[in-house]
XYZ file of C-alpha atoms in Angstrom:
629
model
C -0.043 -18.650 -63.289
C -1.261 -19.100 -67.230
C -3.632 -16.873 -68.277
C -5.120 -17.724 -71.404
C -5.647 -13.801 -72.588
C -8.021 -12.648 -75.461
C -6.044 -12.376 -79.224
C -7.696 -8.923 -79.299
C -4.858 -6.008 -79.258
C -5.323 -2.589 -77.791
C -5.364 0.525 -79.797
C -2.783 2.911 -79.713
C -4.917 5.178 -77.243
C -5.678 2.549 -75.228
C -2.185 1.209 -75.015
C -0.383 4.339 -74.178
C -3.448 5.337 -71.345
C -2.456 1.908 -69.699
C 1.076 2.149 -70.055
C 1.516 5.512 -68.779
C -0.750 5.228 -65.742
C 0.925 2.184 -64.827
C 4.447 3.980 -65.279
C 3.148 6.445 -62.772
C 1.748 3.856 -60.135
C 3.661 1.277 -60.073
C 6.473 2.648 -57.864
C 4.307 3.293 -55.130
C 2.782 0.428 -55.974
C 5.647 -1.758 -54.824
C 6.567 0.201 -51.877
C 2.961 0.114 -50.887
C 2.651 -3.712 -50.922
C 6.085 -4.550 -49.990
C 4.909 -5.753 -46.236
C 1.470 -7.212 -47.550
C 3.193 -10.270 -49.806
C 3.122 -13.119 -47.304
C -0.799 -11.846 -46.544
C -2.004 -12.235 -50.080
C -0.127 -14.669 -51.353
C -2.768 -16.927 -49.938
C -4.777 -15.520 -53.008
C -2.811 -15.237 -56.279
C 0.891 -15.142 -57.955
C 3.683 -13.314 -57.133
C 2.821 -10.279 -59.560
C -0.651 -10.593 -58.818
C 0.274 -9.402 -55.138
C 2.048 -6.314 -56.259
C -0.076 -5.420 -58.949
C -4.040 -6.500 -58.431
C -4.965 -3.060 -56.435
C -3.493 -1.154 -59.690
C -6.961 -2.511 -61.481
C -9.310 -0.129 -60.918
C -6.838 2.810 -61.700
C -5.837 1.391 -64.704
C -9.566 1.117 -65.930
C -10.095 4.468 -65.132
C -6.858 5.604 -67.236
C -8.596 4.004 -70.284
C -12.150 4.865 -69.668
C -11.105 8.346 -69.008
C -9.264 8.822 -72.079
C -11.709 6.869 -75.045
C -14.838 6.524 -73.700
C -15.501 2.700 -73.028
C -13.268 -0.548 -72.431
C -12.579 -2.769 -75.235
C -11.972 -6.241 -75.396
C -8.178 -5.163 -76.487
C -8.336 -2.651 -73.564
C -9.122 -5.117 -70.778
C -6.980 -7.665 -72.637
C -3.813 -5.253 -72.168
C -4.644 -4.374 -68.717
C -5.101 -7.917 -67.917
C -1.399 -8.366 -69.507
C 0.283 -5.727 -67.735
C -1.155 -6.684 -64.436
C -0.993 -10.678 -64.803
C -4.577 -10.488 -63.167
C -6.969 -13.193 -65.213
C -8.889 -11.762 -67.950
C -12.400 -13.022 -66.617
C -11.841 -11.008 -63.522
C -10.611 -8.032 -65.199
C -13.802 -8.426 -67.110
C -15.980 -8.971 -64.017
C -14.692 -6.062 -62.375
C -15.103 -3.707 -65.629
C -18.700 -4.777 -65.364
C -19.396 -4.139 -61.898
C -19.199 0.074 -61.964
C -22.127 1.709 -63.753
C -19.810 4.524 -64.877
C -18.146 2.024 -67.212
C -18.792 0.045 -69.855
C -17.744 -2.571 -72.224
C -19.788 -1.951 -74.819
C -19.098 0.903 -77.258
C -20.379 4.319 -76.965
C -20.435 7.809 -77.807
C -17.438 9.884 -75.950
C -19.833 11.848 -74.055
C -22.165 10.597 -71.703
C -24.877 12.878 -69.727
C -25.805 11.249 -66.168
C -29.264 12.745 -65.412
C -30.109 12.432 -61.736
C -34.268 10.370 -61.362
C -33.556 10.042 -58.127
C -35.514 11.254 -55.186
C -34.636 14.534 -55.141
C -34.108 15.314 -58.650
C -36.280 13.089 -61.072
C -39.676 15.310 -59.085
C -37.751 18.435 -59.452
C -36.422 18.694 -62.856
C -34.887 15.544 -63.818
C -37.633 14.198 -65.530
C -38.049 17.512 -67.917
C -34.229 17.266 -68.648
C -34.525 13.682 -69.536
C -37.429 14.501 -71.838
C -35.801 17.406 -73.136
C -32.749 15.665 -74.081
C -35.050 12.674 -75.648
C -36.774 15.213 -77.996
C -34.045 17.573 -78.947
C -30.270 15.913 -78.715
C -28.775 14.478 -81.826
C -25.035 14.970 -81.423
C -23.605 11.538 -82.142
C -20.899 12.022 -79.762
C -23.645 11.854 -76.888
C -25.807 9.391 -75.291
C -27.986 10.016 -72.291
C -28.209 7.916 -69.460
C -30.503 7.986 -66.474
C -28.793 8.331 -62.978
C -29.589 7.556 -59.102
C -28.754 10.211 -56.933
C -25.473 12.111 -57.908
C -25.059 13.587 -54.343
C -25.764 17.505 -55.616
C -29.287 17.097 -53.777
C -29.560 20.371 -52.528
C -29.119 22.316 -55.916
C -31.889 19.447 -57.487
C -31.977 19.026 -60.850
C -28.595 17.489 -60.891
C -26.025 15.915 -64.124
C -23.087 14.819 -64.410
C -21.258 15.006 -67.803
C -18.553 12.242 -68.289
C -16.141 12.975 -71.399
C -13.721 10.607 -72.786
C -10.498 12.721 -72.888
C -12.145 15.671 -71.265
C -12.715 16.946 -67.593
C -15.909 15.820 -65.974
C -18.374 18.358 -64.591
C -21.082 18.775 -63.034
C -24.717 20.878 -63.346
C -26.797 21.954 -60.580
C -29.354 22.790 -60.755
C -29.459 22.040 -64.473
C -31.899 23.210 -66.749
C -32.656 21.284 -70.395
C -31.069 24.434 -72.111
C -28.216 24.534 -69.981
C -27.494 20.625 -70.440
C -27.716 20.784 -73.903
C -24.978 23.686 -74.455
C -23.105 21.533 -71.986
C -23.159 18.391 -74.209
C -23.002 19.803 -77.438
C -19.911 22.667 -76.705
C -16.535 21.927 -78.708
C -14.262 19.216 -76.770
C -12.714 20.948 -74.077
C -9.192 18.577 -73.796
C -7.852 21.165 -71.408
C -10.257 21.441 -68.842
C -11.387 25.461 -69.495
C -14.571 24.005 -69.472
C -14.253 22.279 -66.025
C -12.640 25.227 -64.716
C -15.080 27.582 -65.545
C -18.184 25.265 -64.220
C -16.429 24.450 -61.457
C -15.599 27.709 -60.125
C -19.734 28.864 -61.200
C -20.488 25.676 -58.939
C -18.438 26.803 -55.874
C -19.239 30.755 -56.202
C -23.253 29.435 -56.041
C -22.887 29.584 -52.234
C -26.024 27.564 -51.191
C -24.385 23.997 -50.237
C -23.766 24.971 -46.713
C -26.121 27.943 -46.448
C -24.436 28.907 -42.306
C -20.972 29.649 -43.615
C -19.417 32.365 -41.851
C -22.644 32.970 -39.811
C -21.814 31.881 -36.574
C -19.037 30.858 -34.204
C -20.789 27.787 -33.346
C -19.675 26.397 -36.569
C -16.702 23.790 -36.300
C -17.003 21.327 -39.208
C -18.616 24.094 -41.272
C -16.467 27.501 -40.108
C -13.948 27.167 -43.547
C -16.627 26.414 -46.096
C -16.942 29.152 -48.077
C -14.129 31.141 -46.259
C -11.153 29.686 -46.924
C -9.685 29.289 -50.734
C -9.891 25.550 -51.277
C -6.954 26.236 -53.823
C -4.385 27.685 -50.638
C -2.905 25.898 -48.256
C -1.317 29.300 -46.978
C -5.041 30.551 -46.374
C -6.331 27.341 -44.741
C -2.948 27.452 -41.832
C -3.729 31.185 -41.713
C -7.146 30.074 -40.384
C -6.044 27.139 -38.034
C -5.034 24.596 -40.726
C -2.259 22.118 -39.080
C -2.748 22.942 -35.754
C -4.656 19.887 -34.393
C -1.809 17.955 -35.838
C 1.084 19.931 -34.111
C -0.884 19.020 -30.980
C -1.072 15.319 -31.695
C 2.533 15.328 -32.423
C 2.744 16.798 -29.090
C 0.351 14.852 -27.410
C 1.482 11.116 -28.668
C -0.779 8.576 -30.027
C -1.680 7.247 -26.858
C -3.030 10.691 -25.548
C -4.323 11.095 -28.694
C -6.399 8.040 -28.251
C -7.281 9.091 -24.452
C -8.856 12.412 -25.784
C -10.688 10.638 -28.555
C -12.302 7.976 -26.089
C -13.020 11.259 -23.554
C -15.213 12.983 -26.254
C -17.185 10.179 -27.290
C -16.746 10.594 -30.834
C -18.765 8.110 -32.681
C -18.460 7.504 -36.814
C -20.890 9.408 -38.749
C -21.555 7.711 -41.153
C -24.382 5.872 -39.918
C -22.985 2.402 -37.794
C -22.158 5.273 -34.795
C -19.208 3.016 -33.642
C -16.945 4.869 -30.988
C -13.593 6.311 -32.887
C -10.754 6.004 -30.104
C -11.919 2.304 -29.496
C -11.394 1.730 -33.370
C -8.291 3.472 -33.663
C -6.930 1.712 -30.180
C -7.518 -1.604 -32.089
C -5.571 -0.776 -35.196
C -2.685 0.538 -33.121
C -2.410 -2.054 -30.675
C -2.005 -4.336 -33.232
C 1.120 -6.660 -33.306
C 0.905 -7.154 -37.663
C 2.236 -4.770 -39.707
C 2.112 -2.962 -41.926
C -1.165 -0.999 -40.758
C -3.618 0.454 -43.065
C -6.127 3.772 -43.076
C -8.804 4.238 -45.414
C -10.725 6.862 -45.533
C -14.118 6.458 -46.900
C -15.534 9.521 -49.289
C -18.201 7.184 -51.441
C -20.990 8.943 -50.068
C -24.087 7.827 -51.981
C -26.936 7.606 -50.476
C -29.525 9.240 -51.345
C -30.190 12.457 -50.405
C -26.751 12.785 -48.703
C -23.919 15.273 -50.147
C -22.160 16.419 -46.458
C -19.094 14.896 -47.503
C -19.277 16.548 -50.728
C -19.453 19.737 -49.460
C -16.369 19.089 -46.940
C -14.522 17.909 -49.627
C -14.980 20.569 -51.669
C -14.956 23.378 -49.240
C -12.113 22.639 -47.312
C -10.109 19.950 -49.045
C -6.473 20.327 -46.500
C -9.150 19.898 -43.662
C -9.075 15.945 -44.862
C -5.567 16.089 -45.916
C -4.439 16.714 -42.111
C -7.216 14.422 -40.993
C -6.191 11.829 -42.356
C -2.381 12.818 -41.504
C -3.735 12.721 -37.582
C -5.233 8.988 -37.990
C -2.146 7.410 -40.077
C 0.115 9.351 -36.853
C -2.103 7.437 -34.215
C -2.905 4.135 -35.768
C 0.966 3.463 -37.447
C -0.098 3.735 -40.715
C 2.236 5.257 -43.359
C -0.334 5.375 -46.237
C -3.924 6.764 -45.955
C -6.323 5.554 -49.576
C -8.492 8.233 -49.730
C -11.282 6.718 -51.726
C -13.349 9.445 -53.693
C -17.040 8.686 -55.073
C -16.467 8.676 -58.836
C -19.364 11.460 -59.197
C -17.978 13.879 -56.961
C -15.382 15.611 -60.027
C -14.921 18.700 -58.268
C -13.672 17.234 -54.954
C -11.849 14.826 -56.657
C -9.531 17.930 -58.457
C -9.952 20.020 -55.025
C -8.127 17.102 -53.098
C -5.938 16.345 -55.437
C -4.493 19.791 -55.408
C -4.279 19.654 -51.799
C -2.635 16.453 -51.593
C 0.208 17.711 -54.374
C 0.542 20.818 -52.158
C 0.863 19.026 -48.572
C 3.537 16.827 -50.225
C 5.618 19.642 -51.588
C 5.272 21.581 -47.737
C 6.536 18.699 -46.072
C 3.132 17.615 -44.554
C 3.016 14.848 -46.326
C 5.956 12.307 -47.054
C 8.679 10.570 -45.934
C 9.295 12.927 -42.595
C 5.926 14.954 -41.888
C 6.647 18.247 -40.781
C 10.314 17.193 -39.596
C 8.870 15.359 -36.603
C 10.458 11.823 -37.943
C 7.082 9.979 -38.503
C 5.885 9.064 -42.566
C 2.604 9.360 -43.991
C 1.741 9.756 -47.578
C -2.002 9.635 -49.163
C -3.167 7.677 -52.041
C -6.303 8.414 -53.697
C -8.612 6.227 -55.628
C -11.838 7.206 -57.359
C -14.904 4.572 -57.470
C -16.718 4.345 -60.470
C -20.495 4.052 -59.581
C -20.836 1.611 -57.239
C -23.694 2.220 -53.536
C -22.007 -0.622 -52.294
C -18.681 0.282 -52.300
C -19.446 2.654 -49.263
C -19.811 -0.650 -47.301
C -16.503 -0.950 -45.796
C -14.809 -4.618 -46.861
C -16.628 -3.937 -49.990
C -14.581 -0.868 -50.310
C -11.977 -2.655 -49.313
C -12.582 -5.137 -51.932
C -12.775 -2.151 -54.361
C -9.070 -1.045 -53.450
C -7.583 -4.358 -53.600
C -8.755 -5.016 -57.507
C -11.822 -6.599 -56.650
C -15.413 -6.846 -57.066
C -16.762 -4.503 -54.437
C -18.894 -7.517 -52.833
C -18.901 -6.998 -48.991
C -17.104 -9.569 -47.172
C -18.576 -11.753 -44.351
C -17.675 -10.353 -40.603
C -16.086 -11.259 -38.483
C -13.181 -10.523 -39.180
C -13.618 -7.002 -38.873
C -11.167 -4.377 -40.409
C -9.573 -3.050 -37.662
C -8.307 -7.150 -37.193
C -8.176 -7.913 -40.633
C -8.719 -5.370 -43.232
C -7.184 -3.972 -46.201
C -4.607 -6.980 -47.618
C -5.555 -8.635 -44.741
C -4.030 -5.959 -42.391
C -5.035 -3.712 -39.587
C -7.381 -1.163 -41.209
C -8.483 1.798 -39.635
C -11.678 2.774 -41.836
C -13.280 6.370 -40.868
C -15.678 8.470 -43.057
C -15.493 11.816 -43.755
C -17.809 13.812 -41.457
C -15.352 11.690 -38.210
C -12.279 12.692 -39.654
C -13.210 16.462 -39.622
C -14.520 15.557 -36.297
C -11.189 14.697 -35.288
C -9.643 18.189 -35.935
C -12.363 19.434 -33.521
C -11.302 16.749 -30.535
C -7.847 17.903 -30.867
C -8.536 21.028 -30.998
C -10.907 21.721 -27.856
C -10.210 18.642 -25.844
C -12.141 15.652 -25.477
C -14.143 16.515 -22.705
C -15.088 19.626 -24.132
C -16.289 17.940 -27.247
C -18.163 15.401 -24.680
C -20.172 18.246 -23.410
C -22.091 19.062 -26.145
C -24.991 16.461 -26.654
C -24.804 14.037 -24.056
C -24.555 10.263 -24.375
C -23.523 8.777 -27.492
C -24.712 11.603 -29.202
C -21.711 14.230 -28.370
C -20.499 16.926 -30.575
C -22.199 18.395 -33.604
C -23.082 16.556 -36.637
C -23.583 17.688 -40.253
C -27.551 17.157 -41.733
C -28.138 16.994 -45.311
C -31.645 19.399 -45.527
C -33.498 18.717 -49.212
C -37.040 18.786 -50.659
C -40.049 20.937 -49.736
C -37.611 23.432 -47.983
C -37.007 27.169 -48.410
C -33.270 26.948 -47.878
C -31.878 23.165 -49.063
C -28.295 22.290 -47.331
C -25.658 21.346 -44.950
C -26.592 22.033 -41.660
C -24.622 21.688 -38.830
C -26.218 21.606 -35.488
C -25.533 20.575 -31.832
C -26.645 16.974 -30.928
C -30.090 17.291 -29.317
C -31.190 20.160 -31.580
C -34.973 19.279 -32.434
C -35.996 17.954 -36.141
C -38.427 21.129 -36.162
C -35.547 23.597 -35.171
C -33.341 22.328 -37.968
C -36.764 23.042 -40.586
C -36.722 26.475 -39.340
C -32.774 26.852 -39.605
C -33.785 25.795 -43.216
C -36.259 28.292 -44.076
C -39.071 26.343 -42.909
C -41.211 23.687 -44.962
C -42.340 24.946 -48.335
C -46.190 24.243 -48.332
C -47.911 21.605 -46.113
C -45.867 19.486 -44.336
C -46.694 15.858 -44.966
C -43.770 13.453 -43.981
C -39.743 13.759 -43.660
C -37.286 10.905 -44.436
C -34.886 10.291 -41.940
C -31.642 8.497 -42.234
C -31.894 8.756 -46.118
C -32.773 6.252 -48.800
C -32.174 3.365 -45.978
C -33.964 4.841 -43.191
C -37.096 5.727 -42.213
C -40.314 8.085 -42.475
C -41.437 10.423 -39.770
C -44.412 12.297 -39.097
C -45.287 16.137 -38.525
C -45.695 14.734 -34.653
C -42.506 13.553 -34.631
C -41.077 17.160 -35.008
C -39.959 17.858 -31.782
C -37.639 14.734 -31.401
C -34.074 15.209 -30.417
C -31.760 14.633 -33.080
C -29.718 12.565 -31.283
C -28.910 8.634 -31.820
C -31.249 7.801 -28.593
C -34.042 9.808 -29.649
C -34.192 8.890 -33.359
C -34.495 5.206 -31.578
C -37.219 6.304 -29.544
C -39.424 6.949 -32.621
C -38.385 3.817 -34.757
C -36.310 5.638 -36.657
C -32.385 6.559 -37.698
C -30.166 9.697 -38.081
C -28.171 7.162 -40.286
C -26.078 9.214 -42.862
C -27.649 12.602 -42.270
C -30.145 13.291 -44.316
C -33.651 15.307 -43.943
C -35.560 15.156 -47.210
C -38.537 16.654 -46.887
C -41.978 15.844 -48.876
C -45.166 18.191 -48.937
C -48.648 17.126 -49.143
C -48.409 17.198 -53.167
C -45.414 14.628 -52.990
C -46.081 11.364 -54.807
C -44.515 9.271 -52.336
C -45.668 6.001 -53.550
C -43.839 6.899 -56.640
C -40.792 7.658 -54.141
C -40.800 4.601 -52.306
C -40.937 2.981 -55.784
C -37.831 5.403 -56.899
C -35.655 4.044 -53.376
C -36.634 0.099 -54.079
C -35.244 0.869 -58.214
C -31.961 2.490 -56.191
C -31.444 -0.498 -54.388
C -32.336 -3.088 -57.211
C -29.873 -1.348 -59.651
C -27.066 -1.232 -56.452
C -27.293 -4.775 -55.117
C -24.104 -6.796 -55.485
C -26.212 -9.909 -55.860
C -23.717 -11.729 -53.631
C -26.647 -12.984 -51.619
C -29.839 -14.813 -52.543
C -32.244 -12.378 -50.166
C -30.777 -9.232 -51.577
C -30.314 -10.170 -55.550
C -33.912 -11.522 -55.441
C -35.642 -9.037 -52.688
C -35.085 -5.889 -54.030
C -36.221 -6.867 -57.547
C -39.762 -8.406 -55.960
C -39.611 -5.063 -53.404
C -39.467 -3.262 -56.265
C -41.938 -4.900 -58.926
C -44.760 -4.571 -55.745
C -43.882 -1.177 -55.861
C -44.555 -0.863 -59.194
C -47.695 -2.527 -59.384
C -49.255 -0.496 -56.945
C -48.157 3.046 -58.433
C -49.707 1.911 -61.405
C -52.701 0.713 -59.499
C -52.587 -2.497 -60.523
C -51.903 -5.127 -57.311
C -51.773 -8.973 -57.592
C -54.731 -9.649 -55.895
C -55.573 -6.810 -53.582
C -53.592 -3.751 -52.067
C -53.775 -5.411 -49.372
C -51.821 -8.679 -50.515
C -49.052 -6.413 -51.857
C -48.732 -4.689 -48.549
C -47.978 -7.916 -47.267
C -45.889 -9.106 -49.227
C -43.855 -6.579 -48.765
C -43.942 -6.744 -45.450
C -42.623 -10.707 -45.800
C -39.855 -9.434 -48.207
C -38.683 -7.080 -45.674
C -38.427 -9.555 -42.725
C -36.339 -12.036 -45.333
C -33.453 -9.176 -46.525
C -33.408 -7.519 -42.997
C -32.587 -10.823 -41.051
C -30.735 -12.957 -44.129
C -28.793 -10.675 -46.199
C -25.043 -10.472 -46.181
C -24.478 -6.760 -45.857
C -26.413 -3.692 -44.206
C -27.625 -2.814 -48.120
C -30.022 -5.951 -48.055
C -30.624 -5.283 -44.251
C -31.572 -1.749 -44.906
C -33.002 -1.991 -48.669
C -36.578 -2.306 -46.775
C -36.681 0.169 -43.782
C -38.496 3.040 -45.605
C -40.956 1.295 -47.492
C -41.448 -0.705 -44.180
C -41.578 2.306 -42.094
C -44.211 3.771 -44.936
C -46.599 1.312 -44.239
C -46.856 1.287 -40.906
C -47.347 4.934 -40.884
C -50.244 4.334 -43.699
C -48.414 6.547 -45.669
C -48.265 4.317 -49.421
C -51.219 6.064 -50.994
C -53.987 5.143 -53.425
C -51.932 5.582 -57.064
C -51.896 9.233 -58.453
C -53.158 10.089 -62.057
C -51.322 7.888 -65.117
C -47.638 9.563 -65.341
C -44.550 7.933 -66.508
C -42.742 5.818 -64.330
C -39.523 6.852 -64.685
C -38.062 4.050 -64.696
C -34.316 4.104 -65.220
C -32.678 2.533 -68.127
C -30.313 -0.201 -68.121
C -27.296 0.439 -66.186
């Protein structure tokens, strides 16, 4: 291949970030993608097979160490990888937490999303507009950062430094954050990070009850110790795997009923029966921890509660499927998890859980973790795998489907977070035991993400069938009068004070037109502007569109200028007109998009107008709109 790459040279930073990163990964990296050649070389050059999935790491390595990408930057990394400078350039461009433009080493992500921009990040944003002047600091307005619960939330992002993150923030607190002295060895980090953990409201049951399972080492265990998490159970659903065989493994998974959490509900053992059965090798598992909806931070907590949890997890599913490498791939605005799990990863491999001969029992498994870099989409799975593979994370037409044809073109088992842990509970109590809590397809517990007008925001964990109005009063109750509740998050639906009693189940979310989708239970008063929400969730999904496809790219930005309009009380026409144009907008992205983002970019607003709930505009106010990303 001749690539025609850019005259401009690298600084001496930028050189050595690139060249040491790549020192470190390219080992693996060889190993890794020794059985995937004949797969991809359908797509590029000989060193383009080996190297491509090393892109994303390598931009990091830069980014994290100056600040921004330069045109010598991406010009060296397109060097060292023999990938073509354009798409080293379009793939720079894609994540919001980069950038190719030059700019001050420290960078202050403050959450206007629906949680936080009602609760605090506005003030912040003002705060910081009227009294920051460090040059080394910009400010940049952020969708939801996944620290819901704890609303206000930022994320500081520091070229050479730690990132952290501040919930709930306050404008003081965000300006001693961005102004303290550069913090190169992480003190900083260490100290926020351990104020974060010790805050103790994330998963508010911890320790409460022994009907806890996903949720009974949060806050008990020291996410630091692997000794403290076998003391408390740690590695003993995967000494019964071993014992059990993958088949058996599978049996028990099909027995409980275990369906994916993360929103698509598709049944686990039938996934992981695929991938195994497969004749191809080598098989893949991803795991995927790009959480990022809206109003959704269950993962989060996981992560960062209980890190080895995953670790063995993800051990359990590489075991069963005959995969030897698990890529854990880590939202690039979760910091703290990301450091938690790498710990536990270093300290698995040096215990002989992880490596070339897990726990003696003659069976290899290793885990590899990436970090996104701001990207919604990238929790679609073939856009994720996109993402690992070098890629633009644009989702990929199906069929194929992963578990066929997924990562390099390989059987891919892909399971989110929430299942995995789910998987230590199968093992653990048996599938049929698992099967008989909930009923149907709804068996087991499942993790809710409780924010908004609540006394006690959270993680909740709760039997299937417990009632939407139980799960308020596990969370305090409603603070003030109880107007709506979204369901399902930024892609799901509205639900009245009526609709309290319904099970929480995937059957009787159907029943009301609604979704459990990802978890969440945001919860909005009667003083809620939630025409100014609605117009907050169609700005999320304009900024996070891949604009692969026509009905997306274009949709969301007309879903969202209607919005607009009538917040400001200004329709085209009449209200009326908007309101159905809306409604036509909807019908085109949910039955022509590519991916479930387009599909699902409309269900709130839609759901909001049937249930007459898009209100006559509030009082003038600023509309928050977020700056270019």
């Amino acid at each position: 291949m001749d690539l025609h790459i850019s005259a401009a040279e690298p600084t001496t930073a930028e050189r050595d970030a690139v060249d040491t990163a790549f020192a470190l990964l390219a080992p693996a990296a060889a190993e890794l993608t020794a059985g995937d050649r004949a797969t991809r070389s359908r797509h590029a050059g000989h060193a383009v097979r080996s190297r491509r999935h090393l892109l994303l790491p390598l931009l990091h390595a830069v980014h994290d160490t100056v600040g921004w990408l330069s045109e010598g930057a991406l010009a060296h990394v397109a060097r060292t990888l023999q990938v073509p400078p354009a798409e080293v350039y379009g793939v720079a461009t894609f994540y919001a937490m980069f950038s190719v433009e030059p700019r001050p080493p420290r960078v202050v992500h403050v959450c206007d999303d629906v949680a936080c921009g009602p609760s605090g990040g506005e003030e912040i944003l003002a705060a910081l507009d009227e009294r920051l002047s460090d040059e080394r600091t910009c400010v940049v307005r952020s969708p939801c950062l996944g620290l819901c619960e704890r609303a206000p939330a930022v994320l500081h992002q520091r070229a050479g430094e730690p990132d952290l993150s501040q919930a709930p923030a306050t404008p003081d607190g965000v300006l001693g954050a961005a102004t303290a002295p550069a913090d190169p060895a992480g003190a900083q980090a260490e100290t926020a990070d351990t104020a974060f953990a010790d805050a103790g409201v994330s998963a508010p049951q911890t320790g409460t009850g022994e009907h806890l399972r996903l949720l009974r080492r949060v806050g008990v265990v020291d996410p630091s110790s692997l000794d403290d998490y076998r003391a408390r159970g740690g590695y003993s659903a995967l000494r019964r795997a071993v014992a059990l065989g993958p088949s058996r493994v599978i049996e028990e998974l099909k027995a409980s009923s275990l369906t994916g959490r993360g929103g698509a509900a598709f049944p686990t053992g039938v996934k992981w029966e695929t991938v195994a059965a497969a004749p191809e090798r080598p098989h893949h598992l991803v795991c995927n921890a790009d959480e990022s909806e809206p109003g959704t931070f269950k993962d989060r907590v996981l992560m960062e509660g209980d890190p080895f949890g995953l670790i063995e997890a993800m051990t359990i599913a590489g075991y069963v499927t005959g995969a030897t490498v698990g890529h854990l791939y880590v939202r690039g605005e979760y910091p703290l998890a990301t450091r938690r799990l790498q710990d536990a990863i270093a300290a698995a491999r040096a215990r002989g859980l992880l490596g070339g001969d897990v726990m003696g029992e003659g069976f290899a498994f290793d885990v590899e973790l990436r970090r996104g870099a701001g990207a919604y989409i990238c929790g679609e799975e073939t856009a994720l795998l996109q993402s690992i593979e070098g890629h633009r994370g644009e989702p990929r037409n199906k069929p194929p489907f992963p578990a066929t044809a997924g990562l390099f073109g390989r059987p891919t088992a892909i399971n989110n977070v929430e299942t995995l842990y789910d998987v230590l509970e199968v093992l653990n109590i048996g599938g049929e035991a698992f099967a008989g809590v909930g009923g149907g397809r709804s068996t087991g517990s499942k993790l809710f993400c409780v924010s908004g007008a609540v006394a006690t925001p959270g993680v909740y964990e709760v039997d299937f069938g417990t009632t939407l109005r139980e799960l308020l009063d596990l969370a305090g109750g409603v603070r003030g009068e109880l107007r709506t509740v979204l369901l399902g998050g930024a892609a799901g639906g509205f639900v009245l004070p009526s609709d309290l009693d319904v099970a929480l189940t995937l059957e009787g979310a159907r029943e009301i037109g609604a979704t459990l989708g990802s978890g969440v239970v945001l919860v909005f008063d009667t003083a809620a502007d939630l025409t100014g929400t609605l117009r907050r969730i169609a700005a999320f999904f304009r900024d996070e569109s891949c604009g692969q496809c026509v009905p997306c790219r274009v949709g969301t930005v007309r879903q969202e200028e209607a919005l607009a309009r009538l917040e400001r009380g200004a329709p085209l026409g009449s209200r009326e007109t908007e309101l159905a144009l809306l409604s036509d907008l909807a019908r085109v992205m949910r039955d022509a998009s590519i991916c479930g983002l387009g599909q699902t970019a409309p269900s709130a607003v839609l759901s909001a107008i049937d249930l007459g709930l898009i209100a006559a505009p509030p009082p003038a106010r600023s509309n928050g709109h977020r700056g270019t990303r």
